[in-house]
Amino acid sequence: MIYIGCHLSVTNGYEAMGRTMCGFGGNTFAYFTRNPRGGRSKDIVPEDAEALNTLLQEKSFGPLVAHGSYTMNLCASNETTRSNGLDMFAQDLQRMEAFPENYYNFHPGAHTGQGTEKGIELIAKALNDNLFPEMRTIVLLETMAGKGTEMGGNFEELREIIDRVELKDKIGVCLDTCHVWDAGYDIAGDLDGVLQHFDDVIGLDRLYAIHFNDSKNPCGSHKDRHEKLGEGFIGMEAMKRIALHPALQNKPFILETPNDDAGYIKEIHTVLSWMDA
Ligand code: FE
Ligand code: FE
Ligand code: ZN
């Protein structure tokens, strides 16, 4: 089995997200740790955090996959952008401790012209400066589509970042199916081959979570436009093979598809029906 859920809004608080996901029929979810366009994060009310933690246990949820801000760029060339990102990162990791044993995933960043080597160096430094031995969160680098100067558009770059991280038990990868497809990995035609390559380069033991999205574009397009399950270029049969793949079991799968609530509920039930069959 896998854990399935979607991205939710934190507007009504933390317990509310858990209740919403129970209503959707899922057993994990994602949320932005702050406004996705940057800016402030709401303070966490301790009673609200406790209520969510209790609910997650009662309902046997899988790990949550909180998502760092899109504006956070830990390897930006611009000093202000980079230091704003580092502030967000440090704060987010502290706040995650209110929800122990979950995941925090973020986009590695864009090197904005400094080159991939400098990008790797800056991201690894940010991780080494902010991960701490007592933390109870696993921090996940997201696989990216390789748009522009975006880092993480191939497995090798992620491997190089991870190689430089000191606290190896705190770092992992979140594989976004739309992003790897757009990056040029043919998960529809050769899923076993792609996962074997991931294992060779990074190691499947570093893979903690899946962003489960179809793509509006062909493999290798470097676009990053998510599509509803089965309505994109990856297609429903391939999405099903991914959800049922032995190497991906027991992980949280997060839908980031362009849907309203009804659409998410439908996709969650589609995925659940594959597991029942
Ligand atoms: Fe993402
Ligand atoms: Fe994603
Ligand atoms: Zn994306």
Coordinates of C-alpha atoms and ligand atoms in Angstrom, one line a residue:
M1 CA 0.0 0.0 0.0
I2 CA 0.9 3.6 -0.3
Y3 CA -0.3 6.7 1.6
I4 CA -2.4 9.0 -0.6
G5 CA -3.5 12.6 -0.2
C6 CA -3.2 16.0 -1.8
H7 CA -2.0 19.5 -1.1
L8 CA -4.2 21.4 1.3
S9 CA -4.5 25.0 2.5
V10 CA -3.4 25.8 6.0
T11 CA -5.8 28.8 6.3
N12 CA -8.1 27.1 8.9
G13 CA -5.3 25.7 10.9
Y14 CA -3.6 22.3 11.3
E15 CA -6.2 20.1 12.8
A16 CA -8.6 21.3 10.1
M17 CA -6.3 20.0 7.4
G18 CA -6.3 16.5 9.0
R19 CA -10.1 16.5 9.3
T20 CA -10.4 17.7 5.7
M21 CA -8.2 14.8 4.5
C22 CA -10.2 12.3 6.5
G23 CA -13.2 13.6 4.6
F24 CA -11.4 13.2 1.3
G25 CA -10.6 9.6 2.1
G26 CA -6.8 10.1 2.2
N27 CA -4.2 9.4 4.8
T28 CA -1.4 12.0 4.2
F29 CA -1.3 15.5 2.9
A30 CA 1.0 18.4 2.0
Y31 CA 0.7 22.1 2.9
F32 CA 2.8 25.2 2.4
T33 CA 4.7 26.2 5.5
R34 CA 3.9 29.8 4.5
N35 CA 2.3 31.7 1.7
P36 CA 3.7 30.1 -1.5
R37 CA 4.7 33.5 -2.8
G38 CA 6.8 34.1 0.2
G39 CA 6.1 36.3 3.2
R40 CA 5.0 35.5 6.7
S41 CA 3.9 32.2 8.2
K42 CA 1.1 32.1 10.7
D43 CA 2.1 31.2 14.3
I44 CA 1.4 27.6 15.2
V45 CA -1.1 27.3 18.1
P46 CA 0.2 24.5 20.3
E47 CA -3.3 23.1 21.0
D48 CA -4.0 23.0 17.3
A49 CA -0.7 21.2 16.6
E50 CA -1.4 18.6 19.3
A51 CA -4.9 18.0 18.0
L52 CA -3.5 17.3 14.5
N53 CA -0.8 15.0 15.9
T54 CA -3.4 13.0 17.8
L55 CA -5.7 12.8 14.8
L56 CA -2.8 11.6 12.6
Q57 CA -2.1 8.8 15.1
E58 CA -5.7 7.8 15.5
K59 CA -6.3 7.6 11.8
S60 CA -2.9 5.9 11.0
F61 CA -1.8 8.6 8.6
G62 CA 1.5 8.3 6.8
P63 CA 4.1 11.0 7.1
L64 CA 3.0 14.5 6.0
V65 CA 5.0 16.3 3.4
A66 CA 5.2 20.0 4.2
H67 CA 6.4 22.1 1.3
G68 CA 8.8 25.0 1.6
S69 CA 8.0 28.3 -0.1
Y70 CA 8.6 28.6 -3.9
T71 CA 10.4 31.9 -3.3
M72 CA 13.0 30.3 -1.1
N73 CA 16.1 30.0 -3.2
L74 CA 19.1 28.8 -1.1
C75 CA 21.5 29.2 -4.0
A76 CA 20.4 32.5 -5.4
S77 CA 23.2 34.8 -6.6
N78 CA 21.4 37.8 -5.1
E79 CA 22.5 38.1 -1.5
T80 CA 19.1 39.4 -0.2
T81 CA 17.2 36.7 -1.9
R82 CA 19.5 34.1 -0.6
S83 CA 19.5 35.3 3.0
N84 CA 15.7 35.7 3.0
G85 CA 15.6 32.1 1.8
L86 CA 18.0 31.0 4.6
D87 CA 15.8 32.7 7.2
M88 CA 12.7 31.0 5.9
F89 CA 14.5 27.6 5.9
A90 CA 15.8 28.0 9.5
Q91 CA 12.3 29.0 10.7
D92 CA 10.5 26.3 8.8
L93 CA 12.7 23.6 10.2
Q94 CA 12.1 24.9 13.8
R95 CA 8.3 25.0 13.1
M96 CA 8.3 21.4 11.8
E97 CA 9.3 20.2 15.2
A98 CA 5.7 20.9 16.3
F99 CA 4.8 17.9 14.1
P100 CA 7.5 15.3 14.8
E101 CA 8.2 12.4 12.4
N102 CA 7.1 14.1 9.2
Y103 CA 8.8 15.4 6.1
Y104 CA 9.7 18.8 4.8
N105 CA 10.3 19.1 1.1
F106 CA 11.7 22.0 -0.8
H107 CA 12.9 23.0 -4.3
P108 CA 16.8 22.9 -4.2
G109 CA 16.8 26.3 -5.9
A110 CA 18.1 28.0 -9.1
H111 CA 21.8 29.0 -9.4
T112 CA 20.8 32.1 -11.4
G113 CA 23.9 32.0 -13.5
Q114 CA 26.6 31.0 -11.0
G115 CA 26.8 27.5 -12.4
T116 CA 25.7 24.1 -11.0
E117 CA 28.9 23.6 -8.9
K118 CA 28.3 26.8 -7.0
G119 CA 24.6 25.9 -6.7
I120 CA 25.5 22.5 -5.1
E121 CA 28.0 24.2 -2.7
L122 CA 25.4 26.8 -1.5
I123 CA 22.6 24.3 -1.0
A124 CA 24.8 21.9 0.8
K125 CA 26.1 24.7 3.1
A126 CA 22.5 25.8 3.8
L127 CA 21.7 22.2 4.8
N128 CA 24.8 21.8 7.0
D129 CA 24.2 25.2 8.7
N130 CA 20.5 24.4 9.5
L131 CA 20.0 20.6 10.0
F132 CA 20.5 19.7 13.7
P133 CA 21.0 16.3 15.3
E134 CA 17.9 16.4 17.5
M135 CA 15.5 17.3 14.7
R136 CA 12.7 14.8 14.1
T137 CA 11.9 15.9 10.5
I138 CA 13.4 14.4 7.4
V139 CA 14.3 17.2 4.9
L140 CA 13.7 16.2 1.2
L141 CA 15.2 17.7 -1.9
E142 CA 12.6 17.7 -4.7
T143 CA 13.5 16.4 -8.2
M144 CA 13.0 19.2 -10.6
A145 CA 12.1 19.7 -14.3
G146 CA 15.3 21.5 -15.1
K147 CA 13.8 24.8 -16.1
G148 CA 16.3 27.6 -16.7
T149 CA 19.0 27.4 -14.0
E150 CA 16.9 25.3 -11.7
M151 CA 19.0 22.8 -9.7
G152 CA 17.9 19.1 -9.2
G153 CA 16.9 18.5 -12.8
N154 CA 18.9 15.3 -12.8
F155 CA 19.6 12.7 -10.1
E156 CA 23.4 13.4 -10.2
E157 CA 23.0 16.9 -8.9
L158 CA 20.9 15.7 -6.0
R159 CA 23.4 13.0 -5.2
E160 CA 26.2 15.6 -5.1
I161 CA 24.3 17.7 -2.7
I162 CA 23.5 14.8 -0.4
D163 CA 27.1 13.6 -0.6
R164 CA 28.1 16.9 1.1
V165 CA 25.5 16.8 3.9
E166 CA 26.9 15.9 7.3
L167 CA 23.7 14.7 8.9
K168 CA 22.9 12.0 6.4
D169 CA 20.0 10.5 8.4
K170 CA 18.1 13.8 8.1
I171 CA 18.3 14.2 4.3
G172 CA 16.3 12.5 1.5
V173 CA 14.5 13.0 -1.8
C174 CA 10.9 13.7 -2.9
L175 CA 10.3 12.4 -6.4
D176 CA 7.9 14.5 -8.4
T177 CA 6.5 12.4 -11.3
C178 CA 5.7 15.4 -13.5
H179 CA 9.1 16.9 -12.9
V180 CA 11.2 13.8 -13.6
W181 CA 9.2 13.2 -16.7
D182 CA 9.7 16.8 -17.9
A183 CA 13.4 16.4 -17.0
G184 CA 13.7 13.6 -19.5
Y185 CA 13.2 10.4 -17.4
D186 CA 10.7 8.1 -19.2
I187 CA 8.7 6.9 -16.2
A188 CA 5.8 5.9 -18.6
G189 CA 7.9 3.7 -21.0
D190 CA 10.6 2.5 -18.6
L191 CA 9.7 2.9 -15.0
D192 CA 11.9 0.1 -13.8
G193 CA 14.9 1.6 -15.7
V194 CA 14.3 5.0 -14.2
L195 CA 14.0 3.6 -10.7
Q196 CA 17.1 1.5 -11.2
H197 CA 19.0 4.6 -12.3
F198 CA 17.7 6.5 -9.2
D199 CA 19.0 3.6 -7.1
D200 CA 22.4 3.6 -8.8
V201 CA 22.9 7.3 -8.5
I202 CA 21.1 8.3 -5.3
G203 CA 19.9 5.1 -3.7
L204 CA 16.2 4.2 -3.2
D205 CA 16.8 4.2 0.5
R206 CA 16.9 8.0 0.2
L207 CA 13.5 8.2 -1.5
Y208 CA 10.9 9.1 1.1
A209 CA 7.9 10.7 -0.8
I210 CA 6.3 11.0 -4.2
H211 CA 4.6 14.1 -5.7
F212 CA 2.0 12.3 -7.9
N213 CA 1.2 14.4 -10.9
D214 CA 0.6 13.8 -14.6
S215 CA 2.3 16.3 -17.0
K216 CA 0.8 18.7 -19.6
N217 CA 4.0 18.2 -21.7
P218 CA 6.1 15.4 -23.4
C219 CA 9.0 13.8 -21.7
G220 CA 12.1 16.0 -21.7
S221 CA 10.2 19.3 -22.2
H222 CA 11.7 21.0 -19.1
K223 CA 8.3 22.8 -18.6
D224 CA 6.9 21.8 -15.2
R225 CA 3.1 22.1 -15.8
H226 CA 1.2 19.5 -13.8
E227 CA -1.9 17.8 -15.2
K228 CA -4.8 15.8 -13.7
L229 CA -4.1 12.0 -13.4
G230 CA -4.6 10.3 -16.7
E231 CA -5.2 13.5 -18.7
G232 CA -1.6 14.3 -19.5
F233 CA 1.4 12.8 -21.4
I234 CA 2.3 10.2 -18.6
G235 CA -1.2 8.7 -18.7
M236 CA -3.4 6.7 -16.3
E237 CA -1.8 3.3 -17.0
A238 CA 1.7 4.6 -16.2
M239 CA 0.4 6.5 -13.1
K240 CA -1.1 3.2 -11.9
R241 CA 2.1 1.3 -12.4
I242 CA 4.0 3.9 -10.4
A243 CA 1.5 3.7 -7.5
L244 CA 1.7 -0.1 -7.4
H245 CA 5.5 -0.4 -8.0
P246 CA 7.1 -2.5 -5.2
A247 CA 10.0 -0.1 -4.7
L248 CA 7.5 2.8 -3.9
Q249 CA 5.3 1.1 -1.3
N250 CA 4.7 2.5 2.1
K251 CA 5.5 6.1 1.0
P252 CA 3.3 9.2 1.0
F253 CA 2.0 10.1 -2.5
I254 CA 0.9 13.7 -2.7
L255 CA -1.4 14.9 -5.5
E256 CA -0.4 18.4 -6.8
T257 CA -2.7 18.2 -9.8
P258 CA -4.8 21.1 -11.0
N259 CA -8.0 20.2 -9.1
D260 CA -10.7 21.6 -6.9
D261 CA -11.8 19.5 -3.8
A262 CA -14.1 17.3 -5.8
G263 CA -11.3 16.6 -8.3
Y264 CA -8.9 15.6 -5.5
I265 CA -11.5 13.4 -3.9
K266 CA -12.0 11.6 -7.2
E267 CA -8.3 11.1 -7.7
I268 CA -7.8 9.8 -4.2
H269 CA -10.5 7.3 -4.7
T270 CA -9.0 6.3 -8.1
V271 CA -5.7 5.5 -6.4
L272 CA -7.4 3.7 -3.5
S273 CA -9.3 1.5 -6.0
W274 CA -6.0 0.4 -7.6
M275 CA -4.8 -0.9 -4.2
D276 CA -8.1 -2.7 -3.5
A277 CA -8.0 -4.5 -6.9
Ligands
FE1 FE 7.4 21.3 -5.3
FE2 FE 6.1 18.8 -6.7
ZN3 ZN 6.0 21.3 -10.4

